[in-house]
PDB file of C-alpha atoms in Angstrom:
ATOM      1  CA  MET A   1      13.379 -76.382 -95.882  1.00  0.00           C
ATOM      2  CA  ARG A   2      13.848 -74.213 -98.961  1.00  0.00           C
ATOM      3  CA  GLU A   3      11.758 -71.483 -97.326  1.00  0.00           C
ATOM      4  CA  ALA A   4      13.912 -71.774 -94.193  1.00  0.00           C
ATOM      5  CA  LEU A   5      17.029 -71.379 -96.366  1.00  0.00           C
ATOM      6  CA  ASP A   6      15.570 -68.221 -97.900  1.00  0.00           C
ATOM      7  CA  LEU A   7      14.990 -66.867 -94.393  1.00  0.00           C
ATOM      8  CA  ALA A   8      18.569 -67.789 -93.432  1.00  0.00           C
ATOM      9  CA  ARG A   9      19.771 -65.687 -96.363  1.00  0.00           C
ATOM     10  CA  GLN A  10      17.745 -62.768 -94.980  1.00  0.00           C
ATOM     11  CA  ALA A  11      19.599 -63.171 -91.697  1.00  0.00           C
ATOM     12  CA  ALA A  12      22.948 -63.140 -93.524  1.00  0.00           C
ATOM     13  CA  ALA A  13      21.950 -59.952 -95.350  1.00  0.00           C
ATOM     14  CA  LEU A  14      21.558 -58.325 -91.914  1.00  0.00           C
ATOM     15  CA  ASP A  15      24.953 -59.713 -90.840  1.00  0.00           C
ATOM     16  CA  GLU A  16      23.256 -62.196 -88.525  1.00  0.00           C
ATOM     17  CA  VAL A  17      24.300 -65.865 -88.411  1.00  0.00           C
ATOM     18  CA  PRO A  18      22.316 -67.349 -91.324  1.00  0.00           C
ATOM     19  CA  VAL A  19      19.768 -69.639 -89.719  1.00  0.00           C
ATOM     20  CA  GLY A  20      16.144 -69.755 -90.820  1.00  0.00           C
ATOM     21  CA  ALA A  21      13.075 -71.636 -89.603  1.00  0.00           C
ATOM     22  CA  VAL A  22       9.481 -72.229 -90.591  1.00  0.00           C
ATOM     23  CA  LEU A  23       6.688 -73.870 -88.622  1.00  0.00           C
ATOM     24  CA  VAL A  24       4.110 -75.880 -90.556  1.00  0.00           C
ATOM     25  CA  VAL A  25       0.659 -77.023 -89.475  1.00  0.00           C
ATOM     26  CA  ASP A  26      -1.485 -79.118 -91.817  1.00  0.00           C
ATOM     27  CA  GLY A  27       0.819 -78.376 -94.748  1.00  0.00           C
ATOM     28  CA  GLU A  28       0.661 -74.593 -94.280  1.00  0.00           C
ATOM     29  CA  ILE A  29       3.440 -72.339 -93.032  1.00  0.00           C
ATOM     30  CA  VAL A  30       2.110 -70.574 -89.938  1.00  0.00           C
ATOM     31  CA  GLY A  31       5.387 -69.243 -88.554  1.00  0.00           C
ATOM     32  CA  ARG A  32       8.589 -67.843 -90.036  1.00  0.00           C
ATOM     33  CA  GLY A  33      11.777 -66.710 -88.389  1.00  0.00           C
ATOM     34  CA  PHE A  34      15.455 -66.057 -88.860  1.00  0.00           C
ATOM     35  CA  ASN A  35      18.288 -65.249 -86.501  1.00  0.00           C
ATOM     36  CA  GLN A  36      18.084 -61.702 -85.137  1.00  0.00           C
ATOM     37  CA  PRO A  37      19.845 -61.588 -81.765  1.00  0.00           C
ATOM     38  CA  ILE A  38      22.305 -58.885 -82.857  1.00  0.00           C
ATOM     39  CA  SER A  39      19.831 -56.520 -84.494  1.00  0.00           C
ATOM     40  CA  ARG A  40      17.190 -57.008 -81.779  1.00  0.00           C
ATOM     41  CA  HIS A  41      19.690 -56.953 -78.913  1.00  0.00           C
ATOM     42  CA  ASP A  42      18.004 -60.159 -77.754  1.00  0.00           C
ATOM     43  CA  PRO A  43      19.964 -63.346 -77.035  1.00  0.00           C
ATOM     44  CA  THR A  44      16.752 -65.378 -77.417  1.00  0.00           C
ATOM     45  CA  ALA A  45      16.012 -64.167 -80.969  1.00  0.00           C
ATOM     46  CA  HIS A  46      17.125 -67.386 -82.653  1.00  0.00           C
ATOM     47  CA  ALA A  47      15.347 -68.481 -85.834  1.00  0.00           C
ATOM     48  CA  GLU A  48      13.390 -71.222 -84.058  1.00  0.00           C
ATOM     49  CA  ILE A  49      12.185 -68.893 -81.307  1.00  0.00           C
ATOM     50  CA  MET A  50      11.127 -66.265 -83.843  1.00  0.00           C
ATOM     51  CA  ALA A  51       9.198 -68.871 -85.865  1.00  0.00           C
ATOM     52  CA  LEU A  52       7.520 -70.204 -82.696  1.00  0.00           C
ATOM     53  CA  ARG A  53       6.552 -66.679 -81.626  1.00  0.00           C
ATOM     54  CA  HIS A  54       5.153 -65.882 -85.077  1.00  0.00           C
ATOM     55  CA  ALA A  55       3.142 -69.129 -85.203  1.00  0.00           C
ATOM     56  CA  ALA A  56       1.820 -68.737 -81.662  1.00  0.00           C
ATOM     57  CA  ASP A  57       0.669 -65.224 -82.524  1.00  0.00           C
ATOM     58  CA  GLN A  58      -0.933 -66.377 -85.788  1.00  0.00           C
ATOM     59  CA  LEU A  59      -2.729 -69.295 -84.105  1.00  0.00           C
ATOM     60  CA  ASP A  60      -3.474 -67.403 -80.880  1.00  0.00           C
ATOM     61  CA  ASN A  61      -2.008 -70.280 -78.860  1.00  0.00           C
ATOM     62  CA  TYR A  62       1.381 -70.891 -77.292  1.00  0.00           C
ATOM     63  CA  ARG A  63       0.897 -74.643 -77.727  1.00  0.00           C
ATOM     64  CA  LEU A  64       1.614 -75.904 -81.241  1.00  0.00           C
ATOM     65  CA  PRO A  65       0.777 -79.631 -81.173  1.00  0.00           C
ATOM     66  CA  GLY A  66       0.943 -81.505 -84.458  1.00  0.00           C
ATOM     67  CA  SER A  67       3.260 -78.920 -85.967  1.00  0.00           C
ATOM     68  CA  THR A  68       6.559 -79.465 -87.759  1.00  0.00           C
ATOM     69  CA  LEU A  69       9.480 -77.077 -87.397  1.00  0.00           C
ATOM     70  CA  TYR A  70      11.954 -76.897 -90.274  1.00  0.00           C
ATOM     71  CA  VAL A  71      15.239 -75.227 -89.360  1.00  0.00           C
ATOM     72  CA  THR A  72      18.502 -74.950 -91.270  1.00  0.00           C
ATOM     73  CA  LEU A  73      20.699 -75.739 -88.239  1.00  0.00           C
ATOM     74  CA  GLU A  74      20.342 -78.272 -85.430  1.00  0.00           C
ATOM     75  CA  PRO A  75      18.556 -76.549 -82.528  1.00  0.00           C
ATOM     76  CA  CYS A  76      20.507 -75.485 -79.433  1.00  0.00           C
ATOM     77  CA  VAL A  77      19.475 -76.229 -75.843  1.00  0.00           C
ATOM     78  CA  MET A  78      17.489 -72.977 -75.517  1.00  0.00           C
ATOM     79  CA  CYS A  79      15.547 -73.557 -78.709  1.00  0.00           C
ATOM     80  CA  THR A  80      14.964 -77.213 -77.873  1.00  0.00           C
ATOM     81  CA  GLY A  81      13.433 -76.152 -74.565  1.00  0.00           C
ATOM     82  CA  ALA A  82      11.090 -73.749 -76.338  1.00  0.00           C
ATOM     83  CA  ILE A  83      10.214 -76.411 -78.922  1.00  0.00           C
ATOM     84  CA  MET A  84       9.299 -78.818 -76.140  1.00  0.00           C
ATOM     85  CA  HIS A  85       7.273 -76.242 -74.189  1.00  0.00           C
ATOM     86  CA  ALA A  86       5.356 -75.386 -77.374  1.00  0.00           C
ATOM     87  CA  ARG A  87       4.620 -79.098 -77.885  1.00  0.00           C
ATOM     88  CA  VAL A  88       5.981 -79.122 -81.451  1.00  0.00           C
ATOM     89  CA  GLY A  89       5.478 -82.629 -82.808  1.00  0.00           C
ATOM     90  CA  ARG A  90       8.382 -82.889 -85.224  1.00  0.00           C
ATOM     91  CA  VAL A  91      11.649 -81.088 -85.894  1.00  0.00           C
ATOM     92  CA  VAL A  92      13.463 -81.329 -89.225  1.00  0.00           C
ATOM     93  CA  PHE A  93      16.882 -79.710 -89.449  1.00  0.00           C
ATOM     94  CA  GLY A  94      19.580 -79.287 -92.062  1.00  0.00           C
ATOM     95  CA  ALA A  95      23.155 -79.006 -90.824  1.00  0.00           C
ATOM     96  CA  ARG A  96      24.448 -80.468 -87.584  1.00  0.00           C
ATOM     97  CA  ASP A  97      25.900 -78.097 -84.988  1.00  0.00           C
ATOM     98  CA  PRO A  98      28.974 -79.672 -83.376  1.00  0.00           C
ATOM     99  CA  LYS A  99      29.299 -76.801 -80.872  1.00  0.00           C
ATOM    100  CA  THR A 100      25.784 -76.299 -79.516  1.00  0.00           C
ATOM    101  CA  GLY A 101      23.531 -78.936 -81.126  1.00  0.00           C
ATOM    102  CA  ALA A 102      20.972 -80.423 -78.744  1.00  0.00           C
ATOM    103  CA  ALA A 103      19.672 -83.144 -81.080  1.00  0.00           C
ATOM    104  CA  GLY A 104      22.673 -85.438 -80.807  1.00  0.00           C
ATOM    105  CA  SER A 105      25.725 -83.402 -81.744  1.00  0.00           C
ATOM    106  CA  VAL A 106      26.578 -82.227 -78.210  1.00  0.00           C
ATOM    107  CA  VAL A 107      23.624 -83.554 -76.218  1.00  0.00           C
ATOM    108  CA  ASP A 108      20.372 -85.207 -77.255  1.00  0.00           C
ATOM    109  CA  LEU A 109      17.540 -83.636 -75.318  1.00  0.00           C
ATOM    110  CA  TYR A 110      15.014 -85.185 -77.686  1.00  0.00           C
ATOM    111  CA  ALA A 111      15.986 -88.622 -76.357  1.00  0.00           C
ATOM    112  CA  GLU A 112      15.955 -87.607 -72.698  1.00  0.00           C
ATOM    113  CA  ASP A 113      13.285 -89.788 -71.049  1.00  0.00           C
ATOM    114  CA  ARG A 114      13.019 -87.560 -67.975  1.00  0.00           C
ATOM    115  CA  LEU A 115      11.587 -84.678 -70.019  1.00  0.00           C
ATOM    116  CA  ASN A 116       7.814 -84.579 -70.326  1.00  0.00           C
ATOM    117  CA  HIS A 117       7.516 -83.866 -74.050  1.00  0.00           C
ATOM    118  CA  HIS A 118       9.362 -85.320 -76.988  1.00  0.00           C
ATOM    119  CA  ALA A 119       9.374 -84.280 -80.624  1.00  0.00           C
ATOM    120  CA  ASP A 120      10.300 -86.593 -83.462  1.00  0.00           C
ATOM    121  CA  ILE A 121      13.613 -85.448 -84.910  1.00  0.00           C
ATOM    122  CA  GLU A 122      15.084 -85.744 -88.402  1.00  0.00           C
ATOM    123  CA  GLY A 123      18.420 -84.248 -89.333  1.00  0.00           C
ATOM    124  CA  GLY A 124      20.426 -83.865 -92.501  1.00  0.00           C
ATOM    125  CA  VAL A 125      17.726 -82.451 -94.800  1.00  0.00           C
ATOM    126  CA  LEU A 126      19.525 -80.284 -97.376  1.00  0.00           C
ATOM    127  CA  ALA A 127      22.477 -80.472 -94.986  1.00  0.00           C
ATOM    128  CA  GLU A 128      25.103 -79.591 -97.582  1.00  0.00           C
ATOM    129  CA  GLU A 129      23.272 -76.458 -98.704  1.00  0.00           C
ATOM    130  CA  CYS A 130      22.506 -75.391 -95.130  1.00  0.00           C
ATOM    131  CA  GLY A 131      26.082 -76.046 -94.044  1.00  0.00           C
ATOM    132  CA  ALA A 132      27.552 -74.229 -97.057  1.00  0.00           C
ATOM    133  CA  LEU A 133      25.531 -71.113 -96.234  1.00  0.00           C
ATOM    134  CA  LEU A 134      26.906 -71.110 -92.687  1.00  0.00           C
ATOM    135  CA  SER A 135      30.478 -71.915 -93.761  1.00  0.00           C
ATOM    136  CA  GLY A 136      30.398 -69.201 -96.404  1.00  0.00           C
ATOM    137  CA  PHE A 137      29.103 -66.664 -93.897  1.00  0.00           C
ATOM    138  CA  PHE A 138      31.845 -67.361 -91.369  1.00  0.00           C
ATOM    139  CA  ALA A 139      34.548 -67.528 -94.054  1.00  0.00           C
ATOM    140  CA  ALA A 140      33.432 -64.098 -95.295  1.00  0.00           C
ATOM    141  CA  ARG A 141      33.675 -62.766 -91.738  1.00  0.00           C
ATOM    142  CA  ARG A 142      37.250 -64.022 -91.610  1.00  0.00           C
ATOM    143  CA  GLY A 143      37.855 -62.337 -94.979  1.00  0.00           C
ATOM    144  CA  LYS A 144      38.370 -65.553 -96.935  1.00  0.00           C
ATOM    145  CA  THR A 145      35.407 -65.620 -99.328  1.00  0.00           C
ATOM    146  CA  ALA A 146      32.016 -64.129-100.148  1.00  0.00           C
ATOM    147  CA  VAL A 147      28.715 -65.164 -98.571  1.00  0.00           C
ATOM    148  CA  VAL A 148      26.792 -67.840-100.502  1.00  0.00           C
TER     149      VAL A 148
END
């Protein structure tokens, strides 16, 4: 999760919402990503999607069974769909997302029995640090404080 936080800081430096993600297989990081929808002009360029794309390219396979995705913010519906299609085995996230979270905050797609793939989900890992980075970013945008 610390590596994902470092990637989130890279997103913030580019004035992107500071979310970072890493994908791990057998204890090794095989995919890295951070939010880039503004700079790439791509609404799908969320941290999770970028990490999945990087890992799939590295492993030469769009399926990533047995992998664990670490992400600083609870995945949205779009990212959850990609996570499921990639067959990621486990998702670990930091801060909850009360506006778009798809792991229990708004909806819980990971518990939806009608879907054909399910990942184990764990939230709240380094939640305070992940949340503070996001809060600081948005406060700075409103002119209230500096980015963490």
